[in-house]
Amino acid sequence: MAAENTNPKRKSTTREYIEAILIALLLALFIRTFVVQAFKIPSGSMENTLLIGDHILVNKFIFGVKNPFNGNTWIPLKTPERRDIVVFKYPVNPTQDYIKRVVGVEGDTIEIKNKKVYVNGEPQDEKYAIYHDSKILPANVQSRDNMGPITVPAHSLFVMGDNRDNSYDSRFWHFVDLKAVKGKAFILYWSWDKENFSVRWNRIGKLVH
């Protein structure tokens, strides 16, 4: 009888481990899909707000509960606002994720004059924006420094990188559909300086804004 009792116990213990692992995986998948997701910054388009090698957490729940397959909102909470830093599916290639700052929302009129951004006719005070190129390109050459005015359509955003002379953004490919928005960046949890092969300890735990 003793030999017969040990086998079921082993099966029960194994089953408990498997169930615990499956529950943990499902919970992790749920959190990643609907609550928070980690992203790594691969380019300098958001410098100096975000640096190459920064690892950030993105709040996916803040803009509501979305269908992960088509982006439709099941439970709406709020929509992105100007100056939010958001992660979204790149409109030209939705398999890629981009991160930029919201400059205009639905109904806003955006215009850029000699690098200066105007929203609804008002010049914007953008202390986070940086410029490395002193040249000003005319609109007939490129839309980087002079553009518009254009109006943001319904259910869309106009976004730009903080590194204004080195960002491929809405100035070139126009608008982001709200369905493509994954969430809002809110905190740095790790930062690796590849060039100096060192951790940027002073950036860890820094809020993203």
Tab-separated table of C-alpha atoms in Angstrom:
chain	number	residue	atom	x	y	z
A	1	MET	CA	0.000	0.000	0.000
A	2	ALA	CA	2.856	2.394	0.778
A	3	ALA	CA	4.283	1.991	-2.724
A	4	GLU	CA	0.900	2.740	-4.236
A	5	ASN	CA	0.515	6.006	-2.270
A	6	THR	CA	3.856	7.623	-3.233
A	7	ASN	CA	3.193	7.790	-6.983
A	8	PRO	CA	-0.014	9.840	-6.779
A	9	LYS	CA	1.742	12.258	-4.399
A	10	ARG	CA	4.550	12.790	-6.891
A	11	LYS	CA	2.039	13.415	-9.676
A	12	SER	CA	0.151	15.855	-7.509
A	13	THR	CA	3.327	17.786	-6.630
A	14	THR	CA	4.389	17.897	-10.282
A	15	ARG	CA	0.952	19.107	-11.264
A	16	GLU	CA	1.132	21.855	-8.642
A	17	TYR	CA	4.447	23.071	-10.020
A	18	ILE	CA	3.119	23.039	-13.582
A	19	GLU	CA	-0.023	24.891	-12.563
A	20	ALA	CA	1.995	27.496	-10.657
A	21	ILE	CA	4.282	28.052	-13.657
A	22	LEU	CA	1.331	28.334	-16.051
A	23	ILE	CA	-0.443	30.805	-13.779
A	24	ALA	CA	2.744	32.876	-13.481
A	25	LEU	CA	3.189	32.882	-17.266
A	26	LEU	CA	-0.438	33.844	-17.857
A	27	LEU	CA	-0.202	36.597	-15.271
A	28	ALA	CA	3.005	37.921	-16.836
A	29	LEU	CA	1.389	37.836	-20.284
A	30	PHE	CA	-1.683	39.640	-18.956
A	31	ILE	CA	0.426	42.348	-17.314
A	32	ARG	CA	2.574	42.797	-20.436
A	33	THR	CA	-0.475	42.973	-22.708
A	34	PHE	CA	-2.745	45.219	-20.675
A	35	VAL	CA	-0.868	46.887	-17.797
A	36	VAL	CA	2.844	47.607	-18.239
A	37	GLN	CA	5.563	46.709	-20.751
A	38	ALA	CA	9.311	47.235	-20.855
A	39	PHE	CA	11.025	48.884	-23.824
A	40	LYS	CA	14.623	49.708	-24.714
A	41	ILE	CA	15.615	52.970	-26.415
A	42	PRO	CA	17.651	52.127	-29.562
A	43	SER	CA	18.144	55.582	-31.092
A	44	GLY	CA	18.888	59.175	-30.166
A	45	SER	CA	15.664	60.734	-31.476
A	46	MET	CA	14.419	61.493	-27.946
A	47	GLU	CA	17.681	62.883	-26.529
A	48	ASN	CA	18.241	64.303	-24.020
A	49	THR	CA	15.024	63.120	-22.424
A	50	LEU	CA	15.762	59.497	-23.317
A	51	LEU	CA	19.220	58.216	-24.202
A	52	ILE	CA	20.361	55.246	-26.246
A	53	GLY	CA	20.491	52.318	-23.840
A	54	ASP	CA	17.742	53.575	-21.531
A	55	HIS	CA	15.234	50.921	-20.501
A	56	ILE	CA	11.785	52.228	-19.696
A	57	LEU	CA	8.449	50.991	-18.413
A	58	VAL	CA	5.354	51.978	-20.352
A	59	ASN	CA	1.928	52.248	-18.749
A	60	LYS	CA	-0.477	50.500	-21.132
A	61	PHE	CA	-3.517	50.716	-18.871
A	62	ILE	CA	-3.584	54.516	-18.687
A	63	PHE	CA	-5.237	54.862	-22.106
A	64	GLY	CA	-7.776	52.109	-21.444
A	65	VAL	CA	-8.034	48.384	-22.060
A	66	LYS	CA	-7.417	47.644	-25.724
A	67	ASN	CA	-7.900	44.679	-28.001
A	68	PRO	CA	-4.270	43.525	-28.463
A	69	PHE	CA	-4.964	42.388	-32.023
A	70	ASN	CA	-6.623	45.403	-33.666
A	71	GLY	CA	-6.138	48.227	-31.145
A	72	ASN	CA	-9.843	48.846	-30.567
A	73	THR	CA	-10.541	50.151	-27.073
A	74	TRP	CA	-12.670	47.882	-24.920
A	75	ILE	CA	-12.655	50.054	-21.799
A	76	PRO	CA	-11.787	53.733	-22.469
A	77	LEU	CA	-10.085	55.715	-19.707
A	78	LYS	CA	-8.295	58.707	-21.256
A	79	THR	CA	-6.554	59.704	-24.460
A	80	PRO	CA	-2.986	60.951	-24.898
A	81	GLU	CA	-2.400	64.629	-24.171
A	82	ARG	CA	0.090	67.120	-25.516
A	83	ARG	CA	3.621	66.582	-24.130
A	84	ASP	CA	2.955	62.927	-23.209
A	85	ILE	CA	5.732	60.577	-24.313
A	86	VAL	CA	4.069	57.603	-25.977
A	87	VAL	CA	5.047	54.300	-27.558
A	88	PHE	CA	3.166	53.365	-30.715
A	89	LYS	CA	3.288	51.153	-33.757
A	90	TYR	CA	5.231	52.949	-36.482
A	91	PRO	CA	2.608	53.838	-39.137
A	92	VAL	CA	4.886	52.992	-42.054
A	93	ASN	CA	5.844	49.602	-40.574
A	94	PRO	CA	3.530	48.479	-37.730
A	95	THR	CA	5.909	45.676	-36.737
A	96	GLN	CA	8.231	48.354	-35.309
A	97	ASP	CA	7.612	50.344	-32.126
A	98	TYR	CA	8.445	54.057	-31.994
A	99	ILE	CA	8.569	56.450	-29.052
A	100	LYS	CA	7.931	60.185	-29.468
A	101	ARG	CA	6.362	63.145	-27.696
A	102	VAL	CA	2.791	64.204	-28.447
A	103	VAL	CA	2.770	67.682	-29.981
A	104	GLY	CA	-0.798	67.805	-31.280
A	105	VAL	CA	-4.059	65.976	-30.648
A	106	GLU	CA	-7.308	65.719	-32.602
A	107	GLY	CA	-8.332	69.096	-34.037
A	108	ASP	CA	-5.030	70.874	-33.330
A	109	THR	CA	-3.386	72.889	-36.097
A	110	ILE	CA	0.376	72.363	-36.243
A	111	GLU	CA	2.826	74.664	-37.951
A	112	ILE	CA	6.626	74.833	-37.857
A	113	LYS	CA	8.394	78.072	-38.748
A	114	ASN	CA	12.193	78.064	-38.760
A	115	LYS	CA	12.268	75.186	-36.247
A	116	LYS	CA	9.740	76.855	-33.915
A	117	VAL	CA	6.586	74.815	-33.238
A	118	TYR	CA	3.177	76.489	-33.190
A	119	VAL	CA	0.015	74.770	-31.990
A	120	ASN	CA	-3.245	76.502	-32.879
A	121	GLY	CA	-1.226	79.606	-33.681
A	122	GLU	CA	0.530	79.686	-30.311
A	123	PRO	CA	4.341	79.282	-30.086
A	124	GLN	CA	5.285	76.396	-27.822
A	125	ASP	CA	7.691	76.629	-24.903
A	126	GLU	CA	9.589	73.358	-25.305
A	127	LYS	CA	12.495	73.261	-22.873
A	128	TYR	CA	13.009	69.559	-23.624
A	129	ALA	CA	13.606	70.145	-27.367
A	130	ILE	CA	17.223	70.252	-28.556
A	131	TYR	CA	18.754	71.338	-31.866
A	132	HIS	CA	22.204	70.382	-33.109
A	133	ASP	CA	22.007	71.695	-36.661
A	134	SER	CA	22.097	75.478	-37.079
A	135	LYS	CA	20.961	75.212	-40.708
A	136	ILE	CA	17.297	75.972	-41.375
A	137	LEU	CA	15.840	74.025	-44.277
A	138	PRO	CA	13.044	75.600	-46.359
A	139	ALA	CA	9.762	73.710	-46.698
A	140	ASN	CA	10.349	72.992	-50.392
A	141	VAL	CA	13.538	71.129	-49.480
A	142	GLN	CA	12.371	69.214	-46.384
A	143	SER	CA	9.659	69.509	-43.749
A	144	ARG	CA	12.054	69.266	-40.792
A	145	ASP	CA	12.299	72.993	-40.035
A	146	ASN	CA	9.322	74.469	-41.889
A	147	MET	CA	5.972	72.780	-42.309
A	148	GLY	CA	2.234	73.337	-42.397
A	149	PRO	CA	-0.092	74.441	-41.164
A	150	ILE	CA	-1.789	71.055	-41.004
A	151	THR	CA	-4.706	69.923	-38.826
A	152	VAL	CA	-4.603	66.693	-36.835
A	153	PRO	CA	-7.527	64.495	-37.954
A	154	ALA	CA	-9.935	62.658	-35.665
A	155	HIS	CA	-8.551	59.783	-33.567
A	156	SER	CA	-4.975	60.799	-34.372
A	157	LEU	CA	-1.830	62.353	-32.903
A	158	PHE	CA	0.993	64.495	-34.242
A	159	VAL	CA	4.261	63.421	-32.605
A	160	MET	CA	7.873	64.583	-32.649
A	161	GLY	CA	11.169	63.517	-31.144
A	162	ASP	CA	12.838	65.836	-28.642
A	163	ASN	CA	16.047	65.705	-30.688
A	164	ARG	CA	14.448	67.816	-33.383
A	165	ASP	CA	17.224	67.749	-35.972
A	166	ASN	CA	17.598	63.981	-35.712
A	167	SER	CA	14.098	62.526	-35.482
A	168	TYR	CA	11.986	60.833	-38.133
A	169	ASP	CA	8.484	61.703	-36.979
A	170	SER	CA	5.127	63.249	-37.931
A	171	ARG	CA	6.872	66.024	-39.827
A	172	PHE	CA	7.693	63.396	-42.452
A	173	TRP	CA	4.991	60.697	-42.218
A	174	HIS	CA	2.247	62.768	-40.553
A	175	PHE	CA	-0.125	61.162	-38.033
A	176	VAL	CA	-0.398	58.306	-35.539
A	177	ASP	CA	-3.754	56.566	-35.236
A	178	LEU	CA	-4.885	56.266	-31.612
A	179	LYS	CA	-5.362	52.530	-32.212
A	180	ALA	CA	-1.599	52.251	-32.741
A	181	VAL	CA	-0.726	53.801	-29.364
A	182	LYS	CA	0.567	51.217	-26.897
A	183	GLY	CA	1.023	53.355	-23.800
A	184	LYS	CA	2.727	56.194	-21.989
A	185	ALA	CA	6.348	56.053	-20.821
A	186	PHE	CA	6.613	56.730	-17.102
A	187	ILE	CA	9.871	55.519	-15.530
A	188	LEU	CA	13.454	54.470	-16.292
A	189	TYR	CA	14.396	51.186	-14.639
A	190	TRP	CA	17.821	50.652	-16.245
A	191	SER	CA	20.303	52.572	-18.385
A	192	TRP	CA	23.377	51.211	-20.096
A	193	ASP	CA	26.010	53.439	-21.695
A	194	LYS	CA	27.400	51.226	-24.453
A	195	GLU	CA	30.098	53.682	-25.510
A	196	ASN	CA	31.633	53.845	-22.027
A	197	PHE	CA	30.613	50.309	-21.065
A	198	SER	CA	29.005	51.497	-17.843
A	199	VAL	CA	25.702	51.830	-16.027
A	200	ARG	CA	24.146	55.287	-15.824
A	201	TRP	CA	23.222	54.930	-12.168
A	202	ASN	CA	21.884	58.492	-11.922
A	203	ARG	CA	19.157	57.717	-14.452
A	204	ILE	CA	17.701	54.618	-12.805
A	205	GLY	CA	14.344	55.348	-11.218
A	206	LYS	CA	14.005	58.661	-13.062
A	207	LEU	CA	10.466	59.584	-14.103
A	208	VAL	CA	9.932	60.144	-17.829
A	209	HIS	CA	8.301	63.454	-18.706
